[in-house]
Short mmCIF file of C-alpha atoms in Angstrom, two decimals:
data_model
loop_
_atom_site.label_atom_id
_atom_site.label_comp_id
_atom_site.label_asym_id
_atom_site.label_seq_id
_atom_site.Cartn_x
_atom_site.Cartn_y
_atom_site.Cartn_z
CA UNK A 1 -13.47 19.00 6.44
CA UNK A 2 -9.92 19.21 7.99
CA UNK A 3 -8.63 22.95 8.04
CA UNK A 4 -5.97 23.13 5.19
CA UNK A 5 -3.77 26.69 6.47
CA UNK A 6 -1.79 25.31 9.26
CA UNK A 7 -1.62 28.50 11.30
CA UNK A 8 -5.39 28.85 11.70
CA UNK A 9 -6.32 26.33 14.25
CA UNK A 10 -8.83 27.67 16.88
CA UNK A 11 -7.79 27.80 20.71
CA UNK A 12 -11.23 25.56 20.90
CA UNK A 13 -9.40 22.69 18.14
CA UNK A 14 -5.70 22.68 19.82
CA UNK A 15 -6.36 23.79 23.43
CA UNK A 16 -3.93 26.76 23.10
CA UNK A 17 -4.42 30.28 24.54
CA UNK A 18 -5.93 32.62 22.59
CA UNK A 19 -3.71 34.09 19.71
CA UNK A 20 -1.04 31.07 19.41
CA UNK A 21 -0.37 28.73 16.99
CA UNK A 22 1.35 25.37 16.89
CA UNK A 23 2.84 23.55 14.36
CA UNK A 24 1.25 20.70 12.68
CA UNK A 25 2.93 17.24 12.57
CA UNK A 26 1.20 15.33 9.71
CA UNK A 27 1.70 11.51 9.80
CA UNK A 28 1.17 9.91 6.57
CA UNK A 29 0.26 6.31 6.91
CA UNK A 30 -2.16 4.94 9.77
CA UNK A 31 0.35 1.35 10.00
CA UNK A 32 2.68 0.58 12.58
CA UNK A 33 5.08 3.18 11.85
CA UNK A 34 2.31 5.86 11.49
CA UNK A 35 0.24 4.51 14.90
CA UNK A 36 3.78 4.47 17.04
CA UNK A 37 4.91 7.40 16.19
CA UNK A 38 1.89 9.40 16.34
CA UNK A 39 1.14 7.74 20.07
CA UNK A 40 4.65 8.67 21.35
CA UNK A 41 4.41 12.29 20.08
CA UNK A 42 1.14 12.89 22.05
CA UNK A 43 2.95 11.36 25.07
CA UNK A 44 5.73 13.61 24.69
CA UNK A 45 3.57 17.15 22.89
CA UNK A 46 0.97 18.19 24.48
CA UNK A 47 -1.80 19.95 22.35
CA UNK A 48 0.25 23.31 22.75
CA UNK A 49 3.02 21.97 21.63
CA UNK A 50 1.77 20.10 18.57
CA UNK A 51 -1.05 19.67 16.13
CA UNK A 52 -0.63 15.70 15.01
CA UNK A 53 -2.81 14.79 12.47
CA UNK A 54 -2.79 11.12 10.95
CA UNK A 55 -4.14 10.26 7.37
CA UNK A 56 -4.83 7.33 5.85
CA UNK A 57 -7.48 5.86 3.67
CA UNK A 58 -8.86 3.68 6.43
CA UNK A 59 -9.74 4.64 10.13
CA UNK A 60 -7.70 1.18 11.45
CA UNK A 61 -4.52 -0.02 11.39
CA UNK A 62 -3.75 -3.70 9.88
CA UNK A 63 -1.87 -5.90 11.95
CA UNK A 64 -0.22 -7.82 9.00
CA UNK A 65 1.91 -10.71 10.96
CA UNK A 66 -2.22 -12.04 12.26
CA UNK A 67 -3.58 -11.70 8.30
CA UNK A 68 -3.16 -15.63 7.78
CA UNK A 69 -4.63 -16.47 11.07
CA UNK A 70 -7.46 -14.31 10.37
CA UNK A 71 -7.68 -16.07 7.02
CA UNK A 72 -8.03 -19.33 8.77
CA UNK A 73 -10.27 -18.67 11.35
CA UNK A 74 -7.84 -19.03 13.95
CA UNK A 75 -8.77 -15.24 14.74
CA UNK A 76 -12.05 -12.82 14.07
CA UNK A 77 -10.87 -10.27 11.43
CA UNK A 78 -12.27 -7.42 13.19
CA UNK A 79 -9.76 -8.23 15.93
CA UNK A 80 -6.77 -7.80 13.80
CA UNK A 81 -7.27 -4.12 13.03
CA UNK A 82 -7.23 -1.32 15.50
CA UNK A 83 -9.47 1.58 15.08
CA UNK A 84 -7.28 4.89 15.18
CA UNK A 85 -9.45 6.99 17.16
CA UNK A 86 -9.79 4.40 19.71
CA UNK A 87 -5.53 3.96 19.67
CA UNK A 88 -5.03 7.70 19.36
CA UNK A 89 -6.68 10.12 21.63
CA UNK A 90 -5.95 13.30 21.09
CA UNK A 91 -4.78 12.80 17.30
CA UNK A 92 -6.50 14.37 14.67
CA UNK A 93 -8.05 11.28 11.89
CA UNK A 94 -8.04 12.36 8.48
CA UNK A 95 -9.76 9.37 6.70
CA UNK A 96 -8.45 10.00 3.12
CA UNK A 97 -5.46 8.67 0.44
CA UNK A 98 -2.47 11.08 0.22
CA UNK A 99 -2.02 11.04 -3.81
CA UNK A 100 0.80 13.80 -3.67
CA UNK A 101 3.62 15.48 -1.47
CA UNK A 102 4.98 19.27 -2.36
CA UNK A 103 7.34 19.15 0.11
CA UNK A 104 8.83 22.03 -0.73
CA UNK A 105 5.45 23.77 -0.20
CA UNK A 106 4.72 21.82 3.10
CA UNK A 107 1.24 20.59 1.28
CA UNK A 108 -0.11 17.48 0.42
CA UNK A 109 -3.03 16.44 -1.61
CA UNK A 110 -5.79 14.03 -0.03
CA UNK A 111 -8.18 12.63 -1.67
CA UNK A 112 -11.24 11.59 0.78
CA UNK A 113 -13.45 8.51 0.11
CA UNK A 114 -16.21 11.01 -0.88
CA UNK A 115 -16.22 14.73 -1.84
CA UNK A 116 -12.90 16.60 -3.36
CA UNK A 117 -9.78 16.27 -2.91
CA UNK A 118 -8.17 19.28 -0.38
CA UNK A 119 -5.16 20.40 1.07
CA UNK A 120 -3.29 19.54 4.18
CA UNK A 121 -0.47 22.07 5.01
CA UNK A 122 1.96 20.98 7.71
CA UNK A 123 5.43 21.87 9.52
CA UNK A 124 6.95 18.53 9.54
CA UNK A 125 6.07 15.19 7.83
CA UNK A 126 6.12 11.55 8.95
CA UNK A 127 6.09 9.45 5.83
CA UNK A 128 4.69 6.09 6.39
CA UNK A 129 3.04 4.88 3.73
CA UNK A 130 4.28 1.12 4.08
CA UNK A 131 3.96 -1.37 1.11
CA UNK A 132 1.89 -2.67 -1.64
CA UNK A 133 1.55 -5.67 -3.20
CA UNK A 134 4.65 -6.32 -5.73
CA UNK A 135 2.33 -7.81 -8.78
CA UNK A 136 4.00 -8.71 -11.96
CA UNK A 137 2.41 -8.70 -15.59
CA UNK A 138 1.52 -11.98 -15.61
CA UNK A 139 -1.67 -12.96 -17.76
CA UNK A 140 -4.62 -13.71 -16.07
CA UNK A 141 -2.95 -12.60 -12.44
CA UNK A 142 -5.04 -9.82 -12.38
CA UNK A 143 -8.56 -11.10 -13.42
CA UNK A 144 -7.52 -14.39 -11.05
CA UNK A 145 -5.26 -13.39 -8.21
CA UNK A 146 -6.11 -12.41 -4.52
CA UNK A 147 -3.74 -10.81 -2.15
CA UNK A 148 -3.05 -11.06 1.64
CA UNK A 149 -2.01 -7.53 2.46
CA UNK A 150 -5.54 -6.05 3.82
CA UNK A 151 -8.27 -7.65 6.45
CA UNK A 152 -10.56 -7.37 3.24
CA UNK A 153 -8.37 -9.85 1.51
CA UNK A 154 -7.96 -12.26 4.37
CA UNK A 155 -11.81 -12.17 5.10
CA UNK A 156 -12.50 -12.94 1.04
CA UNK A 157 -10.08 -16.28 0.78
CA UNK A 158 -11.18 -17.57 3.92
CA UNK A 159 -14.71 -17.63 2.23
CA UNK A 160 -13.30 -18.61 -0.94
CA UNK A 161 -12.19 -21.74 0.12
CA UNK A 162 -14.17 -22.65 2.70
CA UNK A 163 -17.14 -21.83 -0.26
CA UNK A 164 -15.11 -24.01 -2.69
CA UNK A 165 -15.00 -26.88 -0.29
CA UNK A 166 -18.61 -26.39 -0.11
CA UNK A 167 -19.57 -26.29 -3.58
CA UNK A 168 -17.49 -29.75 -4.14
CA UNK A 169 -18.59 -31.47 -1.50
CA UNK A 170 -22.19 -31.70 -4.69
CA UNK A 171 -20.09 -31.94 -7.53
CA UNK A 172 -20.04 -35.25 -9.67
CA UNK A 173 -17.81 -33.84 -12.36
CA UNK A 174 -14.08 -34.92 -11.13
CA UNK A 175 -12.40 -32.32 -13.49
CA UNK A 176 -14.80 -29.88 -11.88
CA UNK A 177 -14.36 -31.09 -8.08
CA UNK A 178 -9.99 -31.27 -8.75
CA UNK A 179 -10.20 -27.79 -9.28
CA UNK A 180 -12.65 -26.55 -7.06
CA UNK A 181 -10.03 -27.80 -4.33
CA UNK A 182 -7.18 -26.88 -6.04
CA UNK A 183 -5.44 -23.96 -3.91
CA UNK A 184 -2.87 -22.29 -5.09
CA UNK A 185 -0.29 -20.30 -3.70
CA UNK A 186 2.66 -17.89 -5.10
CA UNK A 187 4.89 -17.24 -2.99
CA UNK A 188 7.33 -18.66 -0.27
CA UNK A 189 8.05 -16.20 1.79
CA UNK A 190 6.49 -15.62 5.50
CA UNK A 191 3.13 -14.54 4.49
CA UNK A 192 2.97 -17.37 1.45
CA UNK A 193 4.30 -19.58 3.94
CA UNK A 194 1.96 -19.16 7.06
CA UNK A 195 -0.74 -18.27 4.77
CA UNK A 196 -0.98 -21.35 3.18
CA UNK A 197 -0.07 -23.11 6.15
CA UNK A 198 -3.44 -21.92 8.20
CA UNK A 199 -5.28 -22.16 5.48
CA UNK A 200 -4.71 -25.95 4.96
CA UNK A 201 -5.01 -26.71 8.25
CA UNK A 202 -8.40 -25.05 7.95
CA UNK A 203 -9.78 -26.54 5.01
CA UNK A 204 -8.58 -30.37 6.14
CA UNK A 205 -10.83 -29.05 9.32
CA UNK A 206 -13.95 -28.39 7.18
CA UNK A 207 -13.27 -31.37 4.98
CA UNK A 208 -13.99 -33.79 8.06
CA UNK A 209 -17.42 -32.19 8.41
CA UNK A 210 -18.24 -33.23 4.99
CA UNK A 211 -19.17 -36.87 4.40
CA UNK A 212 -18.38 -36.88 0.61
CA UNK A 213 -15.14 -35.33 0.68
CA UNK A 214 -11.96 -36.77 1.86
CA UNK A 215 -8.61 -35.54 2.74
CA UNK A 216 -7.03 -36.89 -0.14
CA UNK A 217 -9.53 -34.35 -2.66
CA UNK A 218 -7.47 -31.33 -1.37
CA UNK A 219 -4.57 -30.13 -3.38
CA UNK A 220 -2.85 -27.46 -1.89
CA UNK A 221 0.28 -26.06 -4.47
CA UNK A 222 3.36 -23.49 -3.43
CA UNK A 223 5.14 -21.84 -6.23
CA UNK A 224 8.08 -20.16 -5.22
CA UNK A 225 10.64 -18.49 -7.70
CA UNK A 226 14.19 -18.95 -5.49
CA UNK A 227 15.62 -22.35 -4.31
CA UNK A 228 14.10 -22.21 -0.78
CA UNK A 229 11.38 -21.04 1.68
CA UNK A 230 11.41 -18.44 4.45
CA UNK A 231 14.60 -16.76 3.22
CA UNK A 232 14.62 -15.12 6.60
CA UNK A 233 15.36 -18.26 8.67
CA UNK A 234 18.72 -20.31 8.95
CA UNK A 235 18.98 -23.03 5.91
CA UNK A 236 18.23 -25.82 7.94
CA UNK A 237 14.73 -24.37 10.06
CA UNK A 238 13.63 -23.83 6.82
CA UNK A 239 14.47 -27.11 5.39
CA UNK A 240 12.65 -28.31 8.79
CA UNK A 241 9.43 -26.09 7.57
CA UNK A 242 9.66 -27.11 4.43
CA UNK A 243 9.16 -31.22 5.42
CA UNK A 244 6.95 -30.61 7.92
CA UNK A 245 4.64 -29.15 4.87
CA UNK A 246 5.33 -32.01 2.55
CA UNK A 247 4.90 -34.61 4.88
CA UNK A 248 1.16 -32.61 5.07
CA UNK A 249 0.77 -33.03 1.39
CA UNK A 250 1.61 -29.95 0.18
CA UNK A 251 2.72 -29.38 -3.26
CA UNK A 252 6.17 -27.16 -3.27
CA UNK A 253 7.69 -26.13 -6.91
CA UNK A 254 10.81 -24.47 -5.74
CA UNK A 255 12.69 -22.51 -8.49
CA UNK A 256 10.12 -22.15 -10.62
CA UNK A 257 7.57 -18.96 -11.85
CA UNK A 258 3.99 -18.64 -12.45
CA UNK A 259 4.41 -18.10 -16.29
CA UNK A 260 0.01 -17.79 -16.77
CA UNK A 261 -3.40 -18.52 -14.99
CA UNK A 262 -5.58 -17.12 -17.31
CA UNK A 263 -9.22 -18.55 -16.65
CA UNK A 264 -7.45 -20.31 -13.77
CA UNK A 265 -5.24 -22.62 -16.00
CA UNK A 266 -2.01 -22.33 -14.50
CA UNK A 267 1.26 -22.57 -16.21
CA UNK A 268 4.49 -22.51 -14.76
CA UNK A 269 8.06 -21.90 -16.17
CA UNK A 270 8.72 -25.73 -15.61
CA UNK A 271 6.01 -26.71 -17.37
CA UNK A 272 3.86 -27.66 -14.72
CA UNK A 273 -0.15 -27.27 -15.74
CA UNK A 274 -3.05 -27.44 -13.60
CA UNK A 275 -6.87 -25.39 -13.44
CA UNK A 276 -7.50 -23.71 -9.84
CA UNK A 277 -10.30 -21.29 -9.27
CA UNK A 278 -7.99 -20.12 -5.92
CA UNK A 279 -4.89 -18.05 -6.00
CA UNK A 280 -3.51 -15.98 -3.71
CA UNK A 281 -0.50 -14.26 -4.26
CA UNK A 282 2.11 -13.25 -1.72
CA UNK A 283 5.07 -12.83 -3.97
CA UNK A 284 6.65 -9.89 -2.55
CA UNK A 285 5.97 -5.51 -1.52
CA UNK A 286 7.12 -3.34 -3.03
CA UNK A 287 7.44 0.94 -1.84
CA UNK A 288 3.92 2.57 -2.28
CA UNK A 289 3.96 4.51 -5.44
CA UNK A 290 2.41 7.55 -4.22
CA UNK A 291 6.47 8.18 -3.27
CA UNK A 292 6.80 9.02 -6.67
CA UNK A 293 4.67 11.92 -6.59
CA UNK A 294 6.68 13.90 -4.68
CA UNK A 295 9.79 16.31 -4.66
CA UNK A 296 11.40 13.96 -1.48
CA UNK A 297 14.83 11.93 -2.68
CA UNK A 298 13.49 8.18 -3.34
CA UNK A 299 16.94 5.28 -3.55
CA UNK A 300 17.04 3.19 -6.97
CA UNK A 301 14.12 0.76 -5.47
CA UNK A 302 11.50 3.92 -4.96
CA UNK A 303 11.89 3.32 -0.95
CA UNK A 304 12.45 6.83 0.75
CA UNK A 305 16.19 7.85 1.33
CA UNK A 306 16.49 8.37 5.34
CA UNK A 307 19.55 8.71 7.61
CA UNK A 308 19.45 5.62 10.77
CA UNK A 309 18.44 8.99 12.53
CA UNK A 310 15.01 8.53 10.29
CA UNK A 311 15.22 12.02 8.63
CA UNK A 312 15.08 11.87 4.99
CA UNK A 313 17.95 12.94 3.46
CA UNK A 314 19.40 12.80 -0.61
CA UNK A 315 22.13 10.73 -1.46
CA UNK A 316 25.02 12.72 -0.25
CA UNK A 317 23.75 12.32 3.11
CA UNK A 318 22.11 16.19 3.00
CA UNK A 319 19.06 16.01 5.63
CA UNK A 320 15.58 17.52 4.10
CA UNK A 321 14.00 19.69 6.58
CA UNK A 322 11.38 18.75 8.08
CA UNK A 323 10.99 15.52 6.49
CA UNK A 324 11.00 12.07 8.23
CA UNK A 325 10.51 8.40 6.77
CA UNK A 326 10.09 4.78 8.65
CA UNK A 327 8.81 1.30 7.97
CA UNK A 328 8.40 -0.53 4.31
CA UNK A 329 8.35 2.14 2.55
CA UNK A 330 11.83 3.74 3.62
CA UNK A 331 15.21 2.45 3.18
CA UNK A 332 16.73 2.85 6.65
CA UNK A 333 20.03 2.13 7.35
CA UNK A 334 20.85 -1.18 9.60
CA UNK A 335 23.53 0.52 11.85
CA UNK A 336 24.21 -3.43 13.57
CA UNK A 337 24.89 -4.88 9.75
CA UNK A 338 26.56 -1.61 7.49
CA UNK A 339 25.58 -1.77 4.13
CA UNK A 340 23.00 -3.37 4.81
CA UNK A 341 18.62 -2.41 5.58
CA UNK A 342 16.43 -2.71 8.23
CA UNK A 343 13.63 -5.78 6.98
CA UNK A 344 10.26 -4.60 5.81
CA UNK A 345 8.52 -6.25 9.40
CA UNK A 346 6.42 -5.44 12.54
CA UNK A 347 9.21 -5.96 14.86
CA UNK A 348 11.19 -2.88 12.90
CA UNK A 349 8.32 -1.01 11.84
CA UNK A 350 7.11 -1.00 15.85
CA UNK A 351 10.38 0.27 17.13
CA UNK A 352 11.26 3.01 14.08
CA UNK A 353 7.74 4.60 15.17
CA UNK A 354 8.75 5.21 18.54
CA UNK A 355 12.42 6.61 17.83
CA UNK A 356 11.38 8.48 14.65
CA UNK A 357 8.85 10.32 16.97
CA UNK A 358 11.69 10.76 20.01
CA UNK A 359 13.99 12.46 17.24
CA UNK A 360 11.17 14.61 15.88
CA UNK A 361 10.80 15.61 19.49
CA UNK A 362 14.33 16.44 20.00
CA UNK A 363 14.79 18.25 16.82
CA UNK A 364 11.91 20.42 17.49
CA UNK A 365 13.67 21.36 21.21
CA UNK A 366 17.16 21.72 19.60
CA UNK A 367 18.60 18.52 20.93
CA UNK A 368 20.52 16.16 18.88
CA UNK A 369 19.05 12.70 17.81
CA UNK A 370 19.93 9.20 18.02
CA UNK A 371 20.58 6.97 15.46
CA UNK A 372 18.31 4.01 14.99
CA UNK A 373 19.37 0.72 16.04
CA UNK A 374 17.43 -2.79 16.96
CA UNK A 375 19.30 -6.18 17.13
CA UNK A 376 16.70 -8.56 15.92
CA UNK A 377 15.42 -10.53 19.08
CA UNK A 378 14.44 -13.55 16.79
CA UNK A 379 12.16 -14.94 14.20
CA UNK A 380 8.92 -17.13 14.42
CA UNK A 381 6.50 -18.41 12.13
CA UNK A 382 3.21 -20.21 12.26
CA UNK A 383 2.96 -23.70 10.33
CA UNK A 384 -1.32 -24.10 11.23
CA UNK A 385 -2.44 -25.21 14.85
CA UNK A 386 -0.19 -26.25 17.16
CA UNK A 387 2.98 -26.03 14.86
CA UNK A 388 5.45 -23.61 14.22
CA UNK A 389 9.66 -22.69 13.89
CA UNK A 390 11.35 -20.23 15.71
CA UNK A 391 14.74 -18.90 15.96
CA UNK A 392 15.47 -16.31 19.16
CA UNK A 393 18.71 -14.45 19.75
CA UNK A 394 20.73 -16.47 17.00
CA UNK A 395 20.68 -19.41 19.66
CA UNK A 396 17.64 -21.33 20.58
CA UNK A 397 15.99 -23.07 17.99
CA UNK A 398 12.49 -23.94 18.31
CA UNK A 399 10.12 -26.14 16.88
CA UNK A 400 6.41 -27.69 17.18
CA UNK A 401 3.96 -26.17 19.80
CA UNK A 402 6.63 -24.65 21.66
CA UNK A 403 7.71 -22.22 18.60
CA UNK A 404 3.90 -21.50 17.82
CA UNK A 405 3.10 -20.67 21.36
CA UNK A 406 6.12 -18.34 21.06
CA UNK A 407 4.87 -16.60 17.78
CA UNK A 408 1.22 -16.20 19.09
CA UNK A 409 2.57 -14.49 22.31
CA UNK A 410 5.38 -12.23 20.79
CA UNK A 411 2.51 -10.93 18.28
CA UNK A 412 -0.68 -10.95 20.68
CA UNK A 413 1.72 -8.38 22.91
CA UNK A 414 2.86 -6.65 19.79
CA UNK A 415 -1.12 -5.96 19.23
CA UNK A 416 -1.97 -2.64 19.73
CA UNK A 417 -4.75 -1.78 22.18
CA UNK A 418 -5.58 -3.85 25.35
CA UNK A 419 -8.96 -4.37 23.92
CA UNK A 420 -7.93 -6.33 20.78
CA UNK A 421 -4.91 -8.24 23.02
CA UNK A 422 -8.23 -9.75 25.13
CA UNK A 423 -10.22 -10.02 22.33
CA UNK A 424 -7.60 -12.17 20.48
CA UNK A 425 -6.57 -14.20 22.89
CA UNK A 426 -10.27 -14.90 24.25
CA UNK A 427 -11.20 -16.11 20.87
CA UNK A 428 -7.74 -18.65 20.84
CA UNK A 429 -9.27 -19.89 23.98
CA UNK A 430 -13.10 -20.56 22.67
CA UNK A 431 -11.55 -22.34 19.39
CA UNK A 432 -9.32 -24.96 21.88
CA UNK A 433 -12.76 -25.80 23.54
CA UNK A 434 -15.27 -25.54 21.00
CA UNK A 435 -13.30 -26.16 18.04
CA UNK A 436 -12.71 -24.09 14.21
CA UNK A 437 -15.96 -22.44 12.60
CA UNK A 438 -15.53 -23.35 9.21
CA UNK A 439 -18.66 -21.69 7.70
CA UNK A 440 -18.66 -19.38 4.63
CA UNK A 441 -20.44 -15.74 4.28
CA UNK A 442 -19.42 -15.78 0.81
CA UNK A 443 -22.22 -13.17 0.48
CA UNK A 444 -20.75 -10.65 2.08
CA UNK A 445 -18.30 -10.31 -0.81
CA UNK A 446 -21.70 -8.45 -2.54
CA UNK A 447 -24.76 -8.34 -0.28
CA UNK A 448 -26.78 -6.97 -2.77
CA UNK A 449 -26.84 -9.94 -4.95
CA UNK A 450 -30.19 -11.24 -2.86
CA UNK A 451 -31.56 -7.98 -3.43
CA UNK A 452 -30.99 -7.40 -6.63
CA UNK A 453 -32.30 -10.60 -7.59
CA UNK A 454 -35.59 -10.41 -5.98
CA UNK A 455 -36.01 -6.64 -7.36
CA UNK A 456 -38.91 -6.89 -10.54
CA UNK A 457 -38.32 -5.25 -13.38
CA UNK A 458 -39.15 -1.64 -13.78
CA UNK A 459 -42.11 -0.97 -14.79
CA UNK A 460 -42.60 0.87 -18.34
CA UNK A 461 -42.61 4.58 -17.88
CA UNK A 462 -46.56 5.18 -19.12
CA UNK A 463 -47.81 2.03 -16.65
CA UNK A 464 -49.06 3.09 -13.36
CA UNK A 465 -47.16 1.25 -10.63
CA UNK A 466 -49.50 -0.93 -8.32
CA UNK A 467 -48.30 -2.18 -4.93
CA UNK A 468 -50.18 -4.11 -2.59
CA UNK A 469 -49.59 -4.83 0.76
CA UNK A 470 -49.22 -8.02 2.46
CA UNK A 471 -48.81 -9.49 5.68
CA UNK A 472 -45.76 -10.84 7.77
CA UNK A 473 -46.63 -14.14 6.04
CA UNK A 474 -46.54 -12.58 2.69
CA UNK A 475 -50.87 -13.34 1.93
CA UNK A 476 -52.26 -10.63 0.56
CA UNK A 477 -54.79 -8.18 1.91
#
């Protein structure tokens, strides 16, 4: 159990000499923002200059921008996380979810995965809690949906579809088989976009292995509430995106909502009907709601209020001691564009982690701090194997193998770890050679189920229980 009273860390925890204390620096959030900062404090405070302590409910971080690779194949999903302790030496791991902040107090509440909850007392706070899925009370969304925010996710629709693929490649019932490989997908922003992107190029790779499928069988639908996909390129890369994915045979419905999918009967606001046992929704993050259980100043959209200097500060610009916010869930100023916010991405999120942490520093020494500011080197997307857009430095348009090379290096180097960077780019090699593995473990989603089915059932309570052993070839003795 983590000590809760900050001051009573042993010289044999923190390395100090006997009798001193040092302050604790608790980093909620184990993301990008929480892994960068936490890594550049240790590299500028040693342990007797700083207790850093990282929570979070899982002992990895989640490199989001590889989630629809992983989903496809393209990558192993254990190779798209990075184990804390491994990242951080020298940082304290608190596996556990924050559920509450008393600032004012200098506590929060964590609740572990088993036990009670406790306390965590600290001297100054890191607030990273990044972004949840934004879901909207839609019937049957719920009961039918799937996200792409966690590993987890990406792991379960990769063996959703390659299992539905499966399944239809026996099924004589055409109403059956059309929506068995039906795919749908909400959503046409980056992650819709390259999610159903990889994922298509996937399953058209698993259809060829199966002799009573063909290409044609797939149906593969984007619904997408605005006017347009990838709102973060120029108008016309995205118009090029968008006809490179129709000319694949996917099904776009621009300007249009899911209205229902109960029982996997979709309807749409335009009227558009359909049955799909697949949807995955990437329509949008919102701020984590923990935020708003705590005393810290939250902006209209319940993001954290900071300063471009990362402190957190209330809405007449007043700084909160002690209190410092980065990444999705914080609304920090973009100095280069006034009025307007840094993006909710990696290539932000990376770079806010290493100057919230170099302010922290300099606050703690008396020095003053700098204001954040990152010009955004470019954007790149993945459209499946071998394809991609790209946009660098508001000049140089990309497209085709050239873009996706560029958005597989950018992120492979943006990987933390040189373990996972070899790893990844090991495994890109061995599918050029050998080609996708398109086999499902659908049975990881419950391993039990084998187990539970072979189990007898139990024995009334005033029957003696007989067992009898048998060999490795299951005769009896």
């Amino acid at each position: 159990m983590p000590q809760n009273d900050l001051t009573s860390v042993s010289p044999a925890h923190n390395g100090s000499p006997a009798g001193v204390t040092v302050p604790r620096i608790l980093v909620i959030g184990g993301g990008s923002v929480g892994l960068y900062t936490a890594r550049r404090l240790r590299k500028r405070l040693g342990k007797d200059q700083a207790r850093i302590t990282v929570v979070d409910p899982n002992p990895y971080l989640t490199y989001a921008p590889f989630l629809p690779e992983a989903a496809a194949g393209s990558i192993e999903s254990r190779y798209v996380v990075a184990p804390l302790r491994k990242a951080l030496p020298g940082v304290e791991i608190v596996e556990g979810k924050v559920t509450s902040i008393a600032h004012a107090d200098r506590r929060v509440t964590v609740v572990p995965k088993e036990g009670d909850e406790f306390v965590l007392t600290y001297d100054e706070v890191v607030v990273a809690f990044g972004s949840v899925a934004r879901l909207l009370p839609i019937p049957g969304l719920a009961e039918q949906g799937i996200g792409l925010k966690t590993v987890e996710e990406a792991i379960a629709v990769r063996d959703q579809v390659l299992d539905k693929i499966d399944v239809a490649s026996t099924v004589t019932d055409e109403a059956l088989r059309r929506r068995l490989l039906t795919f749908t997908f909400i959503g046409g922003g980056f992650a819709g976009i390259e999610a159903i992107a990889e994922i298509e190029d996937m399953a058209r790779a698993a259809v060829k292995k199966h002799p009573t499928l063909t290409q044609s069988d797939l149906r593969f639908v984007m619904i997408e509430g605005t006017g347009r996909i990838l709102p973060e390129l120029s108008e016309p890369m995205a118009l090029y995106a968008l006809d490179q994915l129709k000319d694949r045979g996917i099904e776009f419905h621009l300007s249009t909502f899911l209205s229902s999918c109960t029982d996997g009967h979709v309807v749409t606001s335009t009227g558009v009907e359909f049955d799909t046992d697949t949807i995955v929704w990437t329509a949008g993050i919102k701020s984590n709601p923990v935020l708003n259980d705590s005393d810290l100043p939250l902006d209209k959209m319940g993001r954290l209020q900071v300063l471009a200097t990362l402190q957190v500060a209330t809405e007449d610009g007043t700084i909160v001691p002690g209190a410092w916010g980065a990444g999705d869930c914080a609304a920090v100023p973009d100095v280069l564009n006034p009025g307007k916010f840094c993006p909710p991405n990696a290539q932000h999120a990376i770079r806010e982690g290493v100057q919230l942490a170099e302010n922290l520093v300099s606050s703690l020494k008396g020095e003053p701090t700098k204001e954040y500011a990152h010009k955004n080197i470019g954007t790149v997307a993945s459209l499946g194997l071998y394809k991609g857009v790209a946009e660098l430095f508001g000049k140089f348009k990309l497209r085709g193998p050239l873009a996706w090379a560029m958005h597989r290096g950018y992120h492979v180097l943006a990987m933390p770890t040189w373990n996972r960077k070899f790893h990844i780019f090991n495994g890109w090699v061995g599918q050029a050679v050998y080609g996708r593995e398109t086999v499902a473990l659908n049975a990881v989603q419950d391993p039990r189920a084998a187990f539970r089915a072979a189990a007898p059932a139990p024995k009334k309570t005033d029957e003696p229980l007989k067992q009898v052993a048998t060999s490795a070839a299951g005769d009896a003795k």
